[in-house]
Short mmCIF file of C-alpha atoms in Angstrom, two decimals:
data_model
loop_
_atom_site.label_atom_id
_atom_site.label_comp_id
_atom_site.label_asym_id
_atom_site.label_seq_id
_atom_site.Cartn_x
_atom_site.Cartn_y
_atom_site.Cartn_z
CA MET A 27 276.25 289.73 -3.44
CA VAL A 28 274.98 286.83 -1.60
CA ALA A 29 272.47 284.81 -4.08
CA LEU A 30 268.80 286.05 -2.37
CA ASN A 31 265.77 283.65 -3.60
CA CYS A 32 261.98 283.90 -3.79
CA ARG A 33 260.66 282.66 -0.78
CA PHE A 34 257.45 280.84 -2.61
CA CYS A 35 259.21 279.64 -6.12
CA ALA A 36 263.16 279.47 -4.93
CA SER A 37 263.90 281.23 -8.19
CA LYS A 38 267.41 283.76 -7.51
CA LEU A 39 266.11 287.20 -7.32
CA THR A 40 267.45 290.16 -9.23
CA GLU A 41 265.09 292.99 -9.92
CA THR A 42 265.30 295.59 -7.17
CA VAL A 43 261.83 297.68 -6.16
CA VAL A 44 263.42 300.29 -4.14
CA ASP A 45 266.28 299.86 -2.11
CA LEU A 46 265.45 301.52 1.24
CA GLY A 47 268.89 301.43 3.10
CA ALA A 48 269.53 299.98 6.64
CA SER A 49 266.65 300.09 9.45
CA PRO A 50 265.95 299.02 12.52
CA LEU A 51 263.24 296.63 13.29
CA ALA A 52 260.04 298.67 12.90
CA ASN A 53 258.45 297.52 15.77
CA SER A 54 261.53 297.49 17.90
CA TYR A 55 260.53 300.46 20.30
CA VAL A 56 263.81 301.63 22.52
CA SER A 57 263.32 302.10 26.56
CA PRO A 58 265.27 305.06 28.00
CA GLU A 59 267.26 303.33 29.90
CA ARG A 60 268.90 301.72 26.33
CA ILE A 61 269.37 305.46 25.17
CA MET A 62 272.74 304.99 25.18
CA ASP A 63 273.12 301.47 23.38
CA LEU A 64 273.18 300.56 19.73
CA GLU A 65 270.86 299.27 17.82
CA PRO A 66 270.96 296.30 15.02
CA PHE A 67 270.04 297.20 11.44
CA PHE A 68 268.82 295.41 8.50
CA SER A 69 269.17 295.86 5.14
CA LEU A 70 265.48 297.03 3.77
CA HIS A 71 265.88 296.10 -0.44
CA ALA A 72 262.46 295.02 -1.52
CA PHE A 73 262.44 292.34 -5.01
CA VAL A 74 260.09 291.06 -7.36
CA CYS A 75 260.70 287.80 -8.38
CA SER A 76 260.70 287.58 -12.11
CA SER A 77 259.84 283.99 -12.32
CA CYS A 78 256.40 284.47 -9.99
CA PHE A 79 256.09 288.50 -9.32
CA LEU A 80 256.00 288.01 -6.33
CA VAL A 81 256.91 291.35 -4.23
CA GLN A 82 259.15 290.66 -1.11
CA VAL A 83 261.77 291.61 0.84
CA PRO A 84 265.08 288.69 2.17
CA THR A 85 264.80 287.45 5.48
CA MET A 86 267.01 289.20 7.59
CA THR A 87 266.64 288.27 11.06
CA ALA A 88 264.56 285.58 13.30
CA ARG A 89 261.05 286.14 13.21
CA GLU A 90 261.18 285.13 17.34
CA ASN A 91 263.05 288.63 17.43
CA ILE A 92 260.76 290.39 15.39
CA PHE A 93 257.02 288.75 17.20
CA ASP A 94 258.66 288.86 20.11
CA GLU A 95 257.12 288.85 23.84
CA ASP A 96 257.80 292.81 23.88
CA TYR A 97 255.64 293.36 21.05
CA ALA A 98 253.99 296.61 21.30
CA TYR A 99 251.38 296.98 18.62
CA PHE A 100 247.79 296.50 20.44
CA SER A 101 245.19 296.07 17.49
CA SER A 102 242.22 297.53 20.64
CA TYR A 103 243.80 300.81 20.88
CA SER A 104 242.26 301.95 16.96
CA SER A 105 238.62 302.43 16.83
CA SER A 106 238.12 302.43 13.15
CA VAL A 107 240.41 298.58 13.88
CA LEU A 108 237.32 297.62 16.53
CA ALA A 109 234.61 298.89 14.23
CA HIS A 110 236.36 296.86 11.05
CA ALA A 111 236.15 293.66 13.03
CA LYS A 112 232.86 294.05 14.18
CA ASN A 113 231.51 294.73 10.50
CA TYR A 114 233.23 291.63 10.39
CA VAL A 115 232.36 289.70 12.08
CA ASP A 116 228.31 290.82 11.18
CA LYS A 117 229.21 289.38 7.43
CA MET A 118 230.27 286.16 7.77
CA VAL A 119 227.65 285.23 10.47
CA GLU A 120 225.14 286.69 7.80
CA ARG A 121 226.57 285.10 5.22
CA PHE A 122 228.31 282.13 6.25
CA LYS A 123 225.77 281.06 9.31
CA PHE A 124 227.88 280.47 11.62
CA ASP A 125 227.23 279.38 14.94
CA ALA A 126 227.64 277.19 17.82
CA ARG A 127 228.44 273.91 15.92
CA SER A 128 230.90 276.17 14.08
CA GLN A 129 235.28 276.46 15.09
CA ILE A 130 236.87 280.12 14.10
CA VAL A 131 240.73 279.68 13.95
CA GLU A 132 242.11 283.37 13.78
CA ILE A 133 245.88 282.65 13.24
CA ALA A 134 248.12 286.24 14.59
CA SER A 135 244.66 287.24 16.78
CA ASN A 136 247.19 290.12 18.38
CA ASP A 137 245.06 291.24 21.67
CA GLY A 138 241.49 289.38 20.80
CA TYR A 139 239.80 292.60 19.54
CA LEU A 140 238.13 290.37 16.62
CA LEU A 141 236.71 287.21 18.18
CA LYS A 142 235.55 288.44 21.10
CA ASN A 143 233.23 289.50 18.35
CA PHE A 144 232.60 285.61 17.84
CA LYS A 145 233.08 284.81 21.22
CA GLN A 146 230.03 287.03 22.10
CA ARG A 147 227.45 285.08 19.75
CA GLY A 148 228.61 282.37 21.18
CA VAL A 149 230.17 281.17 18.61
CA PRO A 150 233.45 278.35 19.40
CA VAL A 151 236.57 280.02 18.67
CA LEU A 152 240.74 280.11 19.57
CA GLY A 153 243.52 282.72 18.81
CA ILE A 154 247.14 281.67 17.25
CA GLU A 155 249.24 284.42 18.63
CA PRO A 156 253.28 283.99 18.63
CA SER A 157 253.66 287.13 20.75
CA ARG A 158 253.39 286.89 24.00
CA SER A 159 252.27 290.58 25.12
CA VAL A 160 249.39 290.34 23.17
CA ALA A 161 248.16 287.04 23.60
CA ASP A 162 247.99 287.46 27.25
CA ALA A 163 246.22 290.54 26.75
CA ALA A 164 243.96 288.11 24.57
CA LEU A 165 243.62 285.25 27.55
CA GLU A 166 242.97 287.79 30.24
CA ALA A 167 239.75 288.90 28.40
CA GLY A 168 238.48 285.26 28.16
CA ILE A 169 239.85 284.60 24.61
CA PRO A 170 241.30 281.37 24.50
CA THR A 171 245.27 281.73 23.05
CA ARG A 172 247.51 279.37 21.78
CA VAL A 173 251.37 281.51 21.87
CA GLN A 174 252.69 280.27 19.07
CA PHE A 175 253.46 280.97 15.08
CA PHE A 176 251.00 278.68 12.58
CA GLY A 177 252.93 276.80 10.32
CA ALA A 178 251.82 272.83 9.68
CA GLU A 179 253.39 271.85 12.38
CA THR A 180 251.17 273.83 14.43
CA ALA A 181 248.27 272.46 12.08
CA LYS A 182 248.59 268.88 12.33
CA SER A 183 248.57 269.77 16.32
CA LEU A 184 244.93 271.11 15.66
CA ARG A 185 243.56 268.68 13.64
CA ASP A 186 244.84 265.24 15.94
CA GLU A 187 242.90 267.37 18.22
CA GLY A 188 239.88 267.51 16.50
CA LEU A 189 240.30 271.07 16.39
CA LEU A 190 239.55 271.40 12.09
CA ALA A 191 238.34 274.81 11.53
CA ASP A 192 235.15 275.92 9.31
CA LEU A 193 236.41 279.24 9.42
CA ILE A 194 240.42 280.61 9.95
CA ILE A 195 240.60 284.44 9.71
CA GLY A 196 243.72 285.94 9.13
CA ASN A 197 244.43 289.49 9.08
CA ASN A 198 247.29 291.53 8.19
CA VAL A 199 249.46 288.03 8.54
CA LEU A 200 249.85 286.62 5.05
CA ALA A 201 252.57 288.89 4.47
CA HIS A 202 254.29 288.77 7.94
CA VAL A 203 255.20 285.20 6.96
CA PRO A 204 259.02 284.27 6.61
CA ASP A 205 257.82 281.06 4.64
CA ILE A 206 255.07 281.15 3.08
CA ASN A 207 254.30 277.97 1.49
CA ASP A 208 254.50 276.34 5.25
CA PHE A 209 251.93 278.74 6.65
CA VAL A 210 250.03 277.98 3.42
CA ALA A 211 250.21 274.37 4.09
CA GLY A 212 249.44 274.74 7.02
CA MET A 213 245.78 276.51 6.51
CA LYS A 214 244.65 273.75 3.92
CA ILE A 215 245.49 271.22 7.30
CA ALA A 216 243.72 272.92 9.52
CA LEU A 217 240.41 273.82 7.29
CA SER A 218 237.19 271.41 8.08
CA GLU A 219 235.79 269.67 4.74
CA THR A 220 233.54 272.68 3.91
CA GLY A 221 235.36 275.23 5.32
CA ILE A 222 236.67 278.66 4.52
CA ILE A 223 239.49 280.94 4.69
CA THR A 224 239.79 284.45 5.01
CA MET A 225 242.74 286.18 4.43
CA GLU A 226 243.24 290.09 4.47
CA PHE A 227 246.56 292.17 2.99
CA PRO A 228 247.82 295.22 1.82
CA HIS A 229 247.28 295.21 -1.87
CA LEU A 230 250.27 295.18 -3.80
CA MET A 231 248.67 298.23 -6.58
CA GLN A 232 247.82 300.44 -3.75
CA MET A 233 251.56 300.53 -2.41
CA LEU A 234 252.61 301.03 -6.50
CA GLU A 235 249.95 303.39 -7.17
CA ASN A 236 250.39 305.81 -3.99
CA ILE A 237 253.97 305.29 -3.88
CA TYR A 238 253.12 303.44 -0.33
CA TYR A 239 256.69 303.14 0.46
CA ASP A 240 256.00 302.78 4.35
CA THR A 241 254.77 299.68 4.17
CA ILE A 242 257.60 297.98 3.25
CA TYR A 243 259.64 296.64 7.17
CA HIS A 244 261.06 293.79 8.11
CA GLU A 245 257.94 291.98 9.21
CA HIS A 246 256.51 292.65 6.25
CA TYR A 247 258.18 289.90 4.23
CA SER A 248 255.49 289.51 1.13
CA TYR A 249 253.43 292.40 -0.74
CA LEU A 250 251.26 290.37 -2.06
CA SER A 251 248.60 291.02 -4.82
CA LEU A 252 245.61 288.33 -6.04
CA PHE A 253 247.57 287.50 -9.38
CA SER A 254 250.54 286.23 -6.36
CA VAL A 255 248.20 284.68 -3.99
CA GLU A 256 246.16 282.89 -6.02
CA LYS A 257 249.30 281.17 -7.34
CA ILE A 258 250.49 280.17 -4.15
CA PHE A 259 246.90 278.80 -2.54
CA ALA A 260 246.80 276.56 -5.85
CA ARG A 261 250.03 275.20 -5.27
CA HIS A 262 248.87 274.21 -1.80
CA GLY A 263 245.34 272.63 -3.17
CA LEU A 264 243.16 275.89 -2.35
CA THR A 265 241.48 278.13 -4.51
CA ILE A 266 239.76 281.68 -4.28
CA PHE A 267 236.33 281.84 -4.88
CA ASP A 268 235.63 285.99 -4.04
CA VAL A 269 237.73 289.22 -3.04
CA GLU A 270 236.69 292.25 -2.21
CA GLU A 271 238.57 294.88 -1.82
CA ILE A 272 238.41 297.01 1.17
CA ALA A 273 239.69 299.87 2.48
CA PRO A 274 242.27 299.38 5.56
CA GLN A 275 245.63 299.91 5.21
CA GLY A 276 245.32 302.49 2.80
CA GLY A 277 243.27 299.63 0.67
CA SER A 278 243.39 296.42 1.25
CA LEU A 279 242.01 292.54 -0.36
CA ARG A 280 239.85 290.34 1.78
CA ILE A 281 240.46 286.55 -0.64
CA TYR A 282 237.76 283.60 0.17
CA ALA A 283 239.35 280.56 -0.29
CA CYS A 284 238.54 276.44 0.02
CA HIS A 285 239.23 273.70 -0.62
CA ALA A 286 240.10 273.37 -3.97
CA GLN A 287 237.75 270.19 -4.59
CA ASP A 288 234.54 271.71 -2.36
CA GLU A 289 232.44 272.45 -4.43
CA THR A 290 229.84 274.12 -2.52
CA HIS A 291 230.91 277.20 -2.73
CA SER A 292 230.73 279.63 -6.28
CA LEU A 293 233.20 280.84 -7.70
CA GLU A 294 232.70 284.99 -7.72
CA VAL A 295 232.70 287.44 -11.16
CA ARG A 296 234.93 290.36 -8.81
CA VAL A 297 237.96 287.64 -8.77
CA LYS A 298 238.39 287.21 -12.83
CA ALA A 299 237.50 291.32 -12.83
CA LEU A 300 240.31 292.14 -10.11
CA ARG A 301 242.36 289.92 -11.45
CA ASP A 302 242.27 291.34 -14.77
CA ARG A 303 242.58 294.64 -13.31
CA GLU A 304 245.86 293.40 -11.61
CA LEU A 305 247.65 292.32 -14.70
CA GLU A 306 246.46 295.23 -16.44
CA GLY A 307 247.34 297.66 -14.56
CA GLY A 308 251.53 295.03 -15.02
CA VAL A 309 251.96 293.01 -11.77
CA ASN A 310 253.26 290.88 -13.87
CA SER A 311 255.28 292.74 -16.03
CA LEU A 312 258.97 294.03 -14.90
CA ALA A 313 258.48 297.66 -16.35
CA ARG A 314 255.74 297.85 -13.53
CA TYR A 315 258.10 297.95 -10.92
CA HIS A 316 261.33 299.97 -12.30
CA ASP A 317 260.16 303.74 -11.77
CA PHE A 318 258.78 302.97 -8.28
CA ALA A 319 261.90 303.15 -6.74
CA GLU A 320 262.91 306.76 -8.22
CA ARG A 321 259.07 308.18 -7.52
CA VAL A 322 260.10 307.55 -4.09
CA HIS A 323 263.13 309.18 -3.72
CA ARG A 324 261.29 312.29 -4.83
CA SER A 325 258.63 311.79 -2.48
CA LYS A 326 261.14 311.87 0.29
CA ARG A 327 262.60 315.22 -1.05
CA GLN A 328 259.24 316.32 -0.75
CA LEU A 329 259.02 315.35 2.74
CA LEU A 330 262.16 316.79 3.41
CA ARG A 331 261.62 319.96 1.92
CA PHE A 332 258.29 320.51 3.94
CA LEU A 333 259.94 319.56 7.26
CA SER A 334 262.81 322.30 6.19
CA ASP A 335 261.58 325.17 5.44
CA ALA A 336 259.19 324.23 8.11
CA LYS A 337 261.66 325.15 10.50
CA GLU A 338 263.55 328.04 8.78
CA ASN A 339 260.27 329.33 9.02
CA ARG A 340 260.09 328.52 13.06
CA LYS A 341 257.22 326.51 12.49
CA SER A 342 256.95 323.68 15.13
CA VAL A 343 256.46 320.42 13.60
CA VAL A 344 255.28 316.99 15.73
CA GLY A 345 253.79 313.74 15.04
CA TYR A 346 251.02 311.50 15.26
CA GLY A 347 250.98 307.93 15.60
CA ALA A 348 254.32 305.26 17.00
CA PRO A 349 253.09 302.66 14.20
CA ALA A 350 255.62 300.52 11.95
CA LYS A 351 255.33 302.18 9.07
CA GLY A 352 256.45 305.50 10.09
CA ASN A 353 259.90 304.22 11.78
CA THR A 354 260.05 303.01 8.16
CA LEU A 355 259.57 306.49 6.89
CA LEU A 356 261.56 308.95 9.39
CA ASN A 357 264.58 306.63 9.22
CA PHE A 358 264.97 306.35 5.62
CA CYS A 359 264.05 310.02 5.35
CA GLY A 360 266.78 311.05 7.78
CA ILE A 361 263.43 312.37 9.69
CA LYS A 362 265.50 312.96 13.88
CA THR A 363 264.22 315.37 16.71
CA ASP A 364 266.14 318.36 14.53
CA LEU A 365 262.98 318.33 11.80
CA LEU A 366 260.11 316.46 14.21
CA ASP A 367 260.64 317.71 17.92
CA TYR A 368 258.57 314.64 19.41
CA THR A 369 255.51 311.79 17.91
CA VAL A 370 252.61 310.57 20.32
CA ASP A 371 250.66 307.43 20.80
CA ILE A 372 247.08 306.40 22.20
CA SER A 373 249.01 303.35 23.30
CA PRO A 374 250.51 303.16 26.67
CA HIS A 375 252.82 300.15 25.37
CA LYS A 376 254.63 302.81 23.54
CA GLN A 377 254.58 306.04 25.50
CA GLY A 378 258.27 306.90 27.32
CA ARG A 379 259.62 304.87 24.81
CA LEU A 380 261.75 306.26 21.82
CA LEU A 381 260.95 305.32 18.60
CA PRO A 382 264.23 302.66 16.66
CA GLY A 383 266.94 304.16 14.88
CA THR A 384 265.65 308.01 14.64
CA ARG A 385 264.90 308.02 18.69
CA ILE A 386 261.79 310.09 18.28
CA PRO A 387 260.83 310.53 21.97
CA ILE A 388 256.46 309.68 22.74
CA HIS A 389 254.63 310.54 24.82
CA ALA A 390 250.93 310.74 25.46
CA PRO A 391 248.59 312.27 23.08
CA ASP A 392 247.91 315.32 26.10
CA LYS A 393 251.59 316.77 24.99
CA ILE A 394 249.97 317.75 21.82
CA GLU A 395 247.63 320.34 23.50
CA GLU A 396 250.20 321.15 25.94
CA THR A 397 252.93 322.23 23.95
CA LYS A 398 250.37 323.30 20.99
CA PRO A 399 252.87 322.36 17.33
CA ASP A 400 252.39 324.32 14.35
CA TYR A 401 251.84 321.18 12.21
CA VAL A 402 251.15 317.22 13.31
CA LEU A 403 251.98 314.84 10.89
CA ILE A 404 250.51 312.34 10.53
CA LEU A 405 252.44 309.18 11.08
CA PRO A 406 249.67 306.66 10.87
CA TRP A 407 248.04 307.91 7.70
CA ASN A 408 245.58 304.98 7.06
CA ILE A 409 244.13 306.52 9.81
CA LYS A 410 243.87 309.88 9.23
CA SER A 411 240.47 310.65 9.59
CA GLU A 412 239.92 308.79 13.18
CA ILE A 413 242.93 310.97 14.51
CA MET A 414 241.46 313.98 12.79
CA GLU A 415 238.75 313.41 14.96
CA GLN A 416 240.79 312.66 17.97
CA MET A 417 242.93 315.62 17.90
CA SER A 418 240.49 318.56 16.63
CA VAL A 419 241.81 320.50 19.11
CA ILE A 420 245.14 321.67 17.48
CA ARG A 421 242.16 324.25 15.60
CA GLN A 422 241.90 326.21 18.10
CA TRP A 423 245.25 327.60 18.13
CA GLY A 424 245.49 327.32 13.84
CA GLY A 425 247.16 323.80 13.83
CA GLN A 426 247.49 322.10 10.99
CA PHE A 427 247.22 318.18 9.98
CA VAL A 428 249.79 317.02 7.09
CA VAL A 429 249.86 313.78 5.66
CA PRO A 430 253.59 312.03 3.89
CA LEU A 431 252.04 310.24 1.07
CA PRO A 432 251.52 309.73 -1.87
CA ASP A 433 252.37 313.70 -1.57
CA VAL A 434 253.03 316.13 1.45
CA GLU A 435 249.20 317.38 2.07
CA VAL A 436 248.29 319.94 4.75
CA LEU A 437 244.81 320.04 5.78
CA SER A 438 243.17 322.45 7.88
#
């Protein structure tokens, strides 16, 4: 085995969290004309560093191959994501009084779904987004956006232009960077003297407790806890002064950080409270990770039993959604069209394509009303309430929803 090193502290990686075999890039949807082409598969093996306890997958391909000009995830197609973004902006403006004299910078700003809320309030914004497809949508919506990856070099350019940020936002991006030290160093450089950083990311403890193994895929390089993020930020002269536990992605953290020497932001008691709870939960203990793989395999067998039994009983099963997490789950479980007839997605950028690896076709949501399946497997389980409301029509013919994790659950 090739020696692998921790992307934060450079220690050798020897401790497995779970090995999910080989999988294609989770957002590499296949166009119909490429149906006969080979797809690249890469090892999807999660490790935990025995020195700093950062959970991670090794870099298997260049980031440019993942976040390319054809990147298919557009945040604006989820009503729950849009509502979360608006609530966030309302809260930031109320708490920190951002106004026309402030500068907001969002890293991985996608299609401008969040920054538009600041712009509507007259607050200057700038998006940094590496994927041309979604950046173009932001530009069309009037959101200033630069198509580039963020790191120390980009941050120096912003500083040289006088664009120091009073607020740096990063929602579901900290886990997506292969060089996490360069990324955090860049935020330090780009932050104004009394500016703040907020980052949102899926909470490692939720993944461990609820067997959310489908959140493991190649563009998620790291799996983060407050414990690990505090270590990373401290190395780069940043202090976390507040943290919130929030609902998205099945349970996430929102951390608030500032320059270590900045005394304008008081340390909130919930930082220590959550850190203590994580330590009690074993985030810094290898034993905490050693039973995870067996629980994952048990969950896989449970889902396959449900789908196999449904087919044996001549019940039809289709999917709802074509999220990256769903592609991890389907490829790891070996679920193809013999068990799942098709899936649907609200995004026109995915409709008409095939899921990577499994080659399950993606249709528009009205396909479900046309075929009237017995079961609808919700692949983006983190927004199941939104989907069940959108697709309540299935109850007309007795259809039921199925959620795959943490246990298979049939919902009427």
